[in-house]
Coordinates of C-alpha atoms in Angstrom, one line a residue:
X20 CA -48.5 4.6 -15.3
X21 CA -46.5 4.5 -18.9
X22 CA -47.1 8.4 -19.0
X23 CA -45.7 8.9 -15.3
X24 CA -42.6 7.0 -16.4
X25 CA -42.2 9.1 -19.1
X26 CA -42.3 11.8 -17.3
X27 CA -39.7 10.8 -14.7
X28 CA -37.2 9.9 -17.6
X29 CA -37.2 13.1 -19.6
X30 CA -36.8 14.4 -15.7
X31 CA -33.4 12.9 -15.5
X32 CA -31.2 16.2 -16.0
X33 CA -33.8 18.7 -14.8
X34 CA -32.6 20.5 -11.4
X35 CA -34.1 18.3 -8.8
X36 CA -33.3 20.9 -5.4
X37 CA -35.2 23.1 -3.4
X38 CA -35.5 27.1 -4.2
X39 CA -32.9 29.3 -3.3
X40 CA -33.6 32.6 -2.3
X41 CA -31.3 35.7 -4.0
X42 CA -28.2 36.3 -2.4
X43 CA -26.1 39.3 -1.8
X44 CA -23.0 37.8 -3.0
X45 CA -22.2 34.8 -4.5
X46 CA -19.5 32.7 -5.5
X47 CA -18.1 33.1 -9.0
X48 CA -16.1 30.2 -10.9
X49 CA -12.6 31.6 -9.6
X50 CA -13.8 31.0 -6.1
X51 CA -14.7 28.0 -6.1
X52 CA -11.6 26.7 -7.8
X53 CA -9.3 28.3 -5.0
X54 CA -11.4 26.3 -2.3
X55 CA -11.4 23.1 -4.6
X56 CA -7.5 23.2 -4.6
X57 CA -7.0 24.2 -0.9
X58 CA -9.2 21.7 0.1
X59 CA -6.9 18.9 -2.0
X60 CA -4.2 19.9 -0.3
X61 CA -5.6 19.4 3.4
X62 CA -7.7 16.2 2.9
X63 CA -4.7 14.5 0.9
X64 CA -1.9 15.8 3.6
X65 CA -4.3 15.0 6.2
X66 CA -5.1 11.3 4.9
X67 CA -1.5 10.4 4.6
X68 CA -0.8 11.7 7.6
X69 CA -3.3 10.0 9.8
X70 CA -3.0 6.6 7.8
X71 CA 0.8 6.7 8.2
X72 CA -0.1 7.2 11.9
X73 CA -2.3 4.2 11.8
X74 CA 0.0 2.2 9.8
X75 CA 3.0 2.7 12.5
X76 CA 0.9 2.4 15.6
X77 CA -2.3 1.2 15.5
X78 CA -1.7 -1.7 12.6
X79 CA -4.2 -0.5 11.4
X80 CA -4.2 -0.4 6.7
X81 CA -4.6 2.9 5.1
X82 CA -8.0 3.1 4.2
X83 CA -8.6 3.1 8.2
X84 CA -6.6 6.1 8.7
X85 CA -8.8 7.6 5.9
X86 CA -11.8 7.1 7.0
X87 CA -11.1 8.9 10.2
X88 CA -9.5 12.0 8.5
X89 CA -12.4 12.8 7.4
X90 CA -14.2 12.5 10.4
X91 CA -11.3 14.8 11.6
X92 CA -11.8 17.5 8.9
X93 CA -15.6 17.4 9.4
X94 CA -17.6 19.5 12.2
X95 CA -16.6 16.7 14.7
X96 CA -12.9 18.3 15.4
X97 CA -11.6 20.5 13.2
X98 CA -14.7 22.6 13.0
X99 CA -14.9 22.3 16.6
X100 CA -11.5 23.9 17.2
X101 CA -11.8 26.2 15.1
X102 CA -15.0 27.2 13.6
X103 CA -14.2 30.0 11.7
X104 CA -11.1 28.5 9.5
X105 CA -13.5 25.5 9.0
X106 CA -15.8 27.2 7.7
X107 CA -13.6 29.4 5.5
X108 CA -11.6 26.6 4.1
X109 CA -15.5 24.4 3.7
X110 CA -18.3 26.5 3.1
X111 CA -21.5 24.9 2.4
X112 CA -21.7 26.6 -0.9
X113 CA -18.5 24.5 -2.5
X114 CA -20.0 21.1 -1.3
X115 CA -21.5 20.5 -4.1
X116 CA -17.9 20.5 -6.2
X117 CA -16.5 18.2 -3.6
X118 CA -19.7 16.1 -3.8
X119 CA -18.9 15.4 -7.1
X120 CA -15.2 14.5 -7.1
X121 CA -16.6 12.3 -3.8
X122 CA -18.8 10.5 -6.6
X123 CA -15.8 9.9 -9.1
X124 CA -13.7 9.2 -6.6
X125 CA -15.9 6.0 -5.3
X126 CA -17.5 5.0 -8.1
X127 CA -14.3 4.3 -9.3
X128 CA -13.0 2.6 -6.6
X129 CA -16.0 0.2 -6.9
X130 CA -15.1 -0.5 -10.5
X131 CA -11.5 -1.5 -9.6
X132 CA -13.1 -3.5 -6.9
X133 CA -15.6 -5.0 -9.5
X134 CA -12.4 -5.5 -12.1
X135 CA -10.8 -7.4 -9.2
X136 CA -13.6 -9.5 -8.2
X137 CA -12.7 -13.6 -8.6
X138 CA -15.7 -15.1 -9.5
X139 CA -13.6 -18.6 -9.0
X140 CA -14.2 -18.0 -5.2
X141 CA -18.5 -18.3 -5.9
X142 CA -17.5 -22.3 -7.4
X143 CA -15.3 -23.5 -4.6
X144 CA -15.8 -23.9 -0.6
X145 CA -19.9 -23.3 -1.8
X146 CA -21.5 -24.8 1.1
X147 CA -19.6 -23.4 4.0
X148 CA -19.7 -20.2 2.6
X149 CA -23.6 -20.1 1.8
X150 CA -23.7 -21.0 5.5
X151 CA -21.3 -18.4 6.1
X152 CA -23.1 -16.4 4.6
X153 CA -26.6 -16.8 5.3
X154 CA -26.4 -16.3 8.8
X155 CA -24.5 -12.9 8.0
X156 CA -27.7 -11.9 6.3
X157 CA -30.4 -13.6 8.3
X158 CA -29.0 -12.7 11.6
X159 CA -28.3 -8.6 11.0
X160 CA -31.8 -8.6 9.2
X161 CA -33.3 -10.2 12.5
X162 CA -31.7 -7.9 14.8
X163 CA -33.2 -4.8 12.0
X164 CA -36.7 -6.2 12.9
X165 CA -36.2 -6.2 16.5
X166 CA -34.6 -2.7 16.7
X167 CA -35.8 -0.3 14.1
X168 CA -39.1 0.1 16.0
X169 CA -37.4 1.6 18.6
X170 CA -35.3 4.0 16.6
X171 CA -37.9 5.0 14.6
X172 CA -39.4 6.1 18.0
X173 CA -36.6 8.3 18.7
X174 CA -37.1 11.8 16.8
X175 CA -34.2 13.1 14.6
X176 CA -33.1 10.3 13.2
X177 CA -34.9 8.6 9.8
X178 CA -36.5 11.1 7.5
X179 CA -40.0 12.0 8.9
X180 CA -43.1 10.3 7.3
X181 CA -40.4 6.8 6.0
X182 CA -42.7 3.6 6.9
X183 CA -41.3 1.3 9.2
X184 CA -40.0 -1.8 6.7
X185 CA -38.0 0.6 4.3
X186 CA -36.3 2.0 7.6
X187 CA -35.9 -1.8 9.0
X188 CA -34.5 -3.1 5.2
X189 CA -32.3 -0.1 5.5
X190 CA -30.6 -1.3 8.9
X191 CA -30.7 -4.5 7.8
X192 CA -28.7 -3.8 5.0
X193 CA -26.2 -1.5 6.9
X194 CA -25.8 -4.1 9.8
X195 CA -25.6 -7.1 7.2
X196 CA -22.5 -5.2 5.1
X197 CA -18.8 -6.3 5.2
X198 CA -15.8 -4.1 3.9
X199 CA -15.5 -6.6 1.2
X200 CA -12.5 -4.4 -0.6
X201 CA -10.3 -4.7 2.9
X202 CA -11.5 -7.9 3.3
X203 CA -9.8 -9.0 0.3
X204 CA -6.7 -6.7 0.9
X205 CA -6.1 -8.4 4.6
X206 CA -6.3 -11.8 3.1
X207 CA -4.1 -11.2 0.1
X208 CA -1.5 -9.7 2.3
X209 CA -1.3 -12.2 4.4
X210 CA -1.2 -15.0 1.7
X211 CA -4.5 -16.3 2.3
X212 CA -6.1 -15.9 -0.5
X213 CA -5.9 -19.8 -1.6
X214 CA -6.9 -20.8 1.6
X215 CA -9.6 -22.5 3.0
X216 CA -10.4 -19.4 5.3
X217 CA -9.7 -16.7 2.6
X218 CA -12.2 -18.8 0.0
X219 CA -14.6 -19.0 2.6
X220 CA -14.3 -15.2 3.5
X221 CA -13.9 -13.6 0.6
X222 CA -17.2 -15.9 -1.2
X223 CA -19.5 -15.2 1.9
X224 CA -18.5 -11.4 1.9
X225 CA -19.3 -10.8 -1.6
X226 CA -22.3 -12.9 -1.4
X227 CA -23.4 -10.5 1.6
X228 CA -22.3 -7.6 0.1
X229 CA -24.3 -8.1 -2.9
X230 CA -27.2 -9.3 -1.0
X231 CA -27.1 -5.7 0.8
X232 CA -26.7 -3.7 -2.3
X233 CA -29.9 -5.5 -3.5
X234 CA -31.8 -4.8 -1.0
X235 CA -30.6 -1.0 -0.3
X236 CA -31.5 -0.7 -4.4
X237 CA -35.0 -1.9 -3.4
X238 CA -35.2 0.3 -0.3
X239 CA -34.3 3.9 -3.1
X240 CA -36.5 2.8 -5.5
X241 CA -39.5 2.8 -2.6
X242 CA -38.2 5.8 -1.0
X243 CA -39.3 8.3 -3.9
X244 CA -43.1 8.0 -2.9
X245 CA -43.9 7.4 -6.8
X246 CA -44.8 3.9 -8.3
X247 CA -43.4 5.2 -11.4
X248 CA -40.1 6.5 -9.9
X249 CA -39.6 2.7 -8.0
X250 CA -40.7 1.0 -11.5
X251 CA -37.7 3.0 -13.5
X252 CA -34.9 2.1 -10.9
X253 CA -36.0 -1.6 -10.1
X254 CA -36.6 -2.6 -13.9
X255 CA -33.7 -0.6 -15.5
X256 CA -31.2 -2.0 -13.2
X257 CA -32.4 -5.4 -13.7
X258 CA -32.8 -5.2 -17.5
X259 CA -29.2 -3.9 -17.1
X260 CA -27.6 -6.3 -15.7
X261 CA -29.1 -8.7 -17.7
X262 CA -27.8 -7.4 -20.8
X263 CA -24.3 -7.2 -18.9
X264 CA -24.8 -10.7 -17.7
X265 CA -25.6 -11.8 -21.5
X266 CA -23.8 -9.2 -23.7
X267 CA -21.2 -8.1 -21.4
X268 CA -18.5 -10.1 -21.6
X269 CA -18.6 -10.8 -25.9
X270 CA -19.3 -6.7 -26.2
X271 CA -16.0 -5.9 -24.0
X272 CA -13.8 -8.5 -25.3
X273 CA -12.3 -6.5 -28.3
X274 CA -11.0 -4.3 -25.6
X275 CA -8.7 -6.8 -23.6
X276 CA -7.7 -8.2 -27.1
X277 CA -6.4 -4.9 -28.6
X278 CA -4.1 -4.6 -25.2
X279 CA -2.7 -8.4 -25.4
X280 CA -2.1 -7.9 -29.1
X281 CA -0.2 -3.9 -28.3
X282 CA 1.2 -5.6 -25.2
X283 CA -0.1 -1.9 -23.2
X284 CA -2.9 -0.1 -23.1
X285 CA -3.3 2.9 -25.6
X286 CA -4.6 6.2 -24.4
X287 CA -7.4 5.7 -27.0
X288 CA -8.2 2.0 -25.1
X289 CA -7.8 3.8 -21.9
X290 CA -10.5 7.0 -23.0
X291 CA -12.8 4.1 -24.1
X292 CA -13.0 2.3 -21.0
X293 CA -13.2 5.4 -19.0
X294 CA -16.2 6.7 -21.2
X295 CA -18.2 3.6 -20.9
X296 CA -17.2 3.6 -16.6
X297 CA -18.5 7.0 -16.7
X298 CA -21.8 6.0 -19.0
X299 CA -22.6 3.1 -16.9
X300 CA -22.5 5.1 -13.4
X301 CA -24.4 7.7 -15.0
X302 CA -27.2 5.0 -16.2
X303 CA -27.6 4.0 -12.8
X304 CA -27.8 7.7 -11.2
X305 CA -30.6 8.7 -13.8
X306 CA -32.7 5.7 -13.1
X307 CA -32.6 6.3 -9.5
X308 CA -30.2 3.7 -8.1
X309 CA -27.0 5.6 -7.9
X310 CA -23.3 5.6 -9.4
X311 CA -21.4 3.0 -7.8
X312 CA -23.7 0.3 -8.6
X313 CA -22.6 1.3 -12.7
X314 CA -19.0 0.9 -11.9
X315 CA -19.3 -2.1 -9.8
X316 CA -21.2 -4.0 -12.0
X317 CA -19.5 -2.4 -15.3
X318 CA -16.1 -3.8 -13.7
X319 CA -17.1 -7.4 -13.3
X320 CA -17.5 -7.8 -16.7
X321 CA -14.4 -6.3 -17.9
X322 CA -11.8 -8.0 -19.6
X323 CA -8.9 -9.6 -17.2
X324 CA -5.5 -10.1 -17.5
X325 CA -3.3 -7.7 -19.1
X326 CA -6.3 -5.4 -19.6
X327 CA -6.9 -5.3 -15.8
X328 CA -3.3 -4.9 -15.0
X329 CA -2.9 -2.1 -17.0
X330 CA -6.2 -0.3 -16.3
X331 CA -5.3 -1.1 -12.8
X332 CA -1.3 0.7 -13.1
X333 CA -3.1 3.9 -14.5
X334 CA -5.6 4.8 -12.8
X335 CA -5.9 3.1 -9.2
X336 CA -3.4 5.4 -7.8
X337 CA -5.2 8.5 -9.2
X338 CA -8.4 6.9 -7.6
X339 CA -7.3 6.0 -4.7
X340 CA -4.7 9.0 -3.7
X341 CA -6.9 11.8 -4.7
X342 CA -10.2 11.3 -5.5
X343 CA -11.4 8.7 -2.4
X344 CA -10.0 10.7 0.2
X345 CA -12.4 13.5 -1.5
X346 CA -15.2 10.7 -0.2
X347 CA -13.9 10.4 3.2
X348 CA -14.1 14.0 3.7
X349 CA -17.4 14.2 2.2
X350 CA -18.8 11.8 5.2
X351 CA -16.6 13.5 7.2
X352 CA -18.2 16.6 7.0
X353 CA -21.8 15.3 7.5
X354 CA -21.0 13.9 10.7
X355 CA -21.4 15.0 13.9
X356 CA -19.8 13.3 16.9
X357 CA -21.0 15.8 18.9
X358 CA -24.6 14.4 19.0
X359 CA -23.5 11.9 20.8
X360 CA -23.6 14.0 24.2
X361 CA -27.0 13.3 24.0
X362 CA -27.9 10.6 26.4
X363 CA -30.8 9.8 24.2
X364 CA -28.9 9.5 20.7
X365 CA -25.4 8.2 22.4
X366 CA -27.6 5.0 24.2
X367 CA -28.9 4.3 20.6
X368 CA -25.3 4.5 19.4
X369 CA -24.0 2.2 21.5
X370 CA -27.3 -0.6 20.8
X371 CA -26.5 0.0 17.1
X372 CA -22.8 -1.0 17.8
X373 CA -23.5 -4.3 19.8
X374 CA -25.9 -5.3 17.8
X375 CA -24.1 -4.9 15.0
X376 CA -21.1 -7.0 16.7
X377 CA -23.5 -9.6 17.8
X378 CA -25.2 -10.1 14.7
X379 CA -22.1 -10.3 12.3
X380 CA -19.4 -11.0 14.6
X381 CA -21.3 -13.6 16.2
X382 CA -23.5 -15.4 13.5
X383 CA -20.1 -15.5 11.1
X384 CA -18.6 -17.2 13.8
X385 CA -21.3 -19.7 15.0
X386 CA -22.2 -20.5 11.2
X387 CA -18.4 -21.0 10.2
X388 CA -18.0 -24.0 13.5
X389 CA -21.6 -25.6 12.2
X390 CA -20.2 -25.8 9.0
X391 CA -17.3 -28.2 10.0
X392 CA -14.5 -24.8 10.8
X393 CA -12.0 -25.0 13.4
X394 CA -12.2 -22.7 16.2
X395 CA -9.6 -20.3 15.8
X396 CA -10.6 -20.2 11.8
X397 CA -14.4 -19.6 12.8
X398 CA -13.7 -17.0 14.8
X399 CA -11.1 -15.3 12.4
X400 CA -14.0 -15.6 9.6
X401 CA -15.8 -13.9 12.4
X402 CA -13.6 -10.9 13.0
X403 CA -13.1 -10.4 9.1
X404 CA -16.9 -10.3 8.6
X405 CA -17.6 -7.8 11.1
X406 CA -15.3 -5.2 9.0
X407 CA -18.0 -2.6 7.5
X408 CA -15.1 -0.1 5.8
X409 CA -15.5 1.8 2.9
X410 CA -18.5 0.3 1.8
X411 CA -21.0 1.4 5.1
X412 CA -19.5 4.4 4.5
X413 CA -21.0 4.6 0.9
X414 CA -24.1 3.1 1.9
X415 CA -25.2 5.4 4.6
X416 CA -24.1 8.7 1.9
X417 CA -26.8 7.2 -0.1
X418 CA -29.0 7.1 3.0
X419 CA -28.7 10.5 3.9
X420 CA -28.7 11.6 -0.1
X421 CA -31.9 10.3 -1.1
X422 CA -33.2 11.4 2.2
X423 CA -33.8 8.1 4.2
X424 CA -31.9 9.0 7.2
X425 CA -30.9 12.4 9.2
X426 CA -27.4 13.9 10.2
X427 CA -27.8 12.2 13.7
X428 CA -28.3 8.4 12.9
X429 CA -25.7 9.2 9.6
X430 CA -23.5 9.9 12.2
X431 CA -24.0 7.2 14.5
X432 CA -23.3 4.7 11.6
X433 CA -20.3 6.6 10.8
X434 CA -18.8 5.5 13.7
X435 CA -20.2 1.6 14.1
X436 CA -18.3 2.0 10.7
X437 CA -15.7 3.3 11.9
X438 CA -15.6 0.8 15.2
X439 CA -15.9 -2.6 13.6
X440 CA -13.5 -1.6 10.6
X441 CA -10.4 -1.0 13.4
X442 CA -11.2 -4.0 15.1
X443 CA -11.0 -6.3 12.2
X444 CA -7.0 -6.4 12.0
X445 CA -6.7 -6.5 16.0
X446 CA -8.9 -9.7 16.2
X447 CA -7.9 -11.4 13.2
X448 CA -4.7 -11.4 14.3
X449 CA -5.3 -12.4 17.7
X450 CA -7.8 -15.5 16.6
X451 CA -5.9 -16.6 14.0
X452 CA -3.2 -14.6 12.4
X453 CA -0.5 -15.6 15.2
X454 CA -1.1 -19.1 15.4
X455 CA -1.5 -19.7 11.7
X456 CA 2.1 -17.6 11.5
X457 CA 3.7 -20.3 13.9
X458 CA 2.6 -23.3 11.7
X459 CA 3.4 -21.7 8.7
X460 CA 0.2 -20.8 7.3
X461 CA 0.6 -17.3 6.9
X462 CA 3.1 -14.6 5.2
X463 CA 5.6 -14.4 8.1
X464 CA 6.4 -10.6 7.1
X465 CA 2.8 -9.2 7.4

């Protein structure tokens, strides 16, 4: 065992693809760089676009909008029109450069998401939101037991040969997520976040989340098919985020000092930070987890105050106006709606899609009543913790990565994604939004 570990850590940087077979031509540097640009310009014109278009019609925040251009840049529509642009402007041999600003782009999202978390929200409104919280693990989990046989029956959609509890943990995990990110955006734009509801929400979504990215951490480590490979990824990421946990904090401090003593951040404070981001996604890649998990958890125990403001004012914009909509298009161009003409594939679908309703929607909403909520703040708690976003978006690129599910079933998550993320606004507002507006318990202007 100690020599197969070994082995897969001076494996790290080795090439880890198939073999390619000699080509006639190939692409030099140059070319690649004129795709890399063009392709900038469409996903970031086509992102604004189609979130400003959500914005002003649907109501629907930015990140929606997003997430569906790049469903609309992917095989789904554009490369259904027309085929032959699509595949000029995307060709398979320069995914591997968008692949990798996809990666930069998220994992830094996740570290501003980590740098924002408030870890105040885990010490109050504790037992309604472990209820909360519970049942929006235990119930989606449930539901994975009770379907995953099936759609492991179905051909063409998990990787051949993956047993039946890491496919079930997988669902689990998938069905169990909430968009914690817009979740705290929709509750801090409407002035919530002091709120009974918003405390409840936002503690019982990150509690979830968390839960899920446990479990999907489990689910890569087993889906190598070495003992040694599962031994690396489960005991280096605990063993680092212990030392975080202990270390972290005292280690990092120097950093939020030297910007409250400057009153700015330097560009030498700023390369620092950025360097240690970039260290910590890559210790998580090379031990088999995978990128975001570094940021995440690199970003929670980063310095607050001025040092987050500042980090914050340079580089979210970059983050989030180029190099996430490189994400969106990266899912985008893995998924195929088109599968869905299948009566076979379109009737699992639309079971994934109520069961994920039920078992989040529902559970959330039944939990939040037991626990002594009103009924038009359960069922707003409900409709918040239904909201999958971003983050099922990341977790099924991992899926289909590391080989634990196919095109088909990417797809089909892709769109219960897609689906629970649009409704979350609609309902929220219906259940609660409105009649907490007309007793003053909500920003009047959102």
């Amino acid at each position: 065992m100690g020599g197969d570990i070994l082995s897969v850590l001076k494996g790290t940087l080795d090439p880890h693809g198939p073999a390619v077979t000699a080509k006639m031509v190939s692409y030099t540097p140059a070319d690649y760089s004129v795709h890399f640009f063009l392709q900038l310009v469409l996903i970031m014109a086509t992102c604004r676009a189609v979130g400003w278009l959500g914005r002003k019609f649907l109501a629907q925040p930015q990140v929606v909008g997003e997430m569906i251009a790049g469903v609309i840049l992917g095989p789904s529509l554009f490369g259904m029109i027309a085929p032959e642009l699509h595949a000029m402007i995307f060709p398979k041999e320069t995914s591997s450069v968008l692949y990798a600003g996809s990666q930069l782009g998220v994992s830094l999202y996740m570290f501003l998401v980590g740098l924002t978390l408030r870890l105040d929200h885990f010490r109050s409104k504790a037992r309604n939101a472990a209820m909360v919280s519970a049942a929006g693990l235990l119930a989606p989990f449930l539901m994975a037991v009770l379907i995953t046989p099936y759609i492991l029956q179905v051909p063409g959609l998990f990787a051949d040969g993956l047993g039946q509890g890491q496919a079930t943990l997988f669902m689990g995990a998938c069905i169990a997520l909430t968009a914690f990110p817009m979740l705290a955006r929709i509750i801090n734009e409407r002035g919530l976040a002091d709120s009974p509801l918003g405390t409840l929400s936002l503690t019982a979504g990150a509690f979830d989340d968390a839960a899920s990215w446990c479990v999907l951490a489990v689910v890569l480590a087993l889906s190598g098919g070495n003992s040694a490979i599962a031994v690396v990824a489960i005991v280096g990421a605990v063993l680092y985020a212990a030392f975080l946990l202990l270390f972290g904090r005292k280690l990092l401090a120097p950093l939020g000092r030297a910007v409250e003593a400057r009153g700015e951040m330097s560009a030498t404070i700023l390369a620092i930070t950025l360097s240690l981001f970039c260290l910590s996604a890559f210790i998580m890649d090379a031990i088999g987890i995978h990128g975001i998990f570094g940021g995440f958890i690199l970003g929670v125990f980063m310095p607050r105050g001025l040092f987050v403001e500042e980090l914050k004012a340079k580089i979210e914009p970059v983050a989030v106006v180029l190099l996430l909509p490189m994400f969106f298009t990266y899912s985008g161009l893995n998924t195929r709606l088109d599968v869905m003409s299948s009566v076979p594939y379109l009737l699992v679908a639309l079971g994934i899609l109520f069961v994920s309703i039920v078992a989040k929607f529902g559970a959330c909403y039944l939990a939040a009543r037991l626990s002594g909520e009103d009924n038009h703040t359960a069922l707003g708690i409900g409709a918040l913790m239904n909201s999958r976003g971003l983050m099922e978006l990341i977790i099924v690129n991992i899926g289909i990565q590391k080989g634990i599910i196919q095109p088909a079933l990417f797809s089909m998550l892709v769109l219960m994604a897609v689906v629970t993320t649009m409704m979350a606004g609609p309902l929220f507002e219906l259940f609660y939004g409105r009649r907490a507006r007309a007793i003053v318990r909500l920003a009047p202007n959102i």
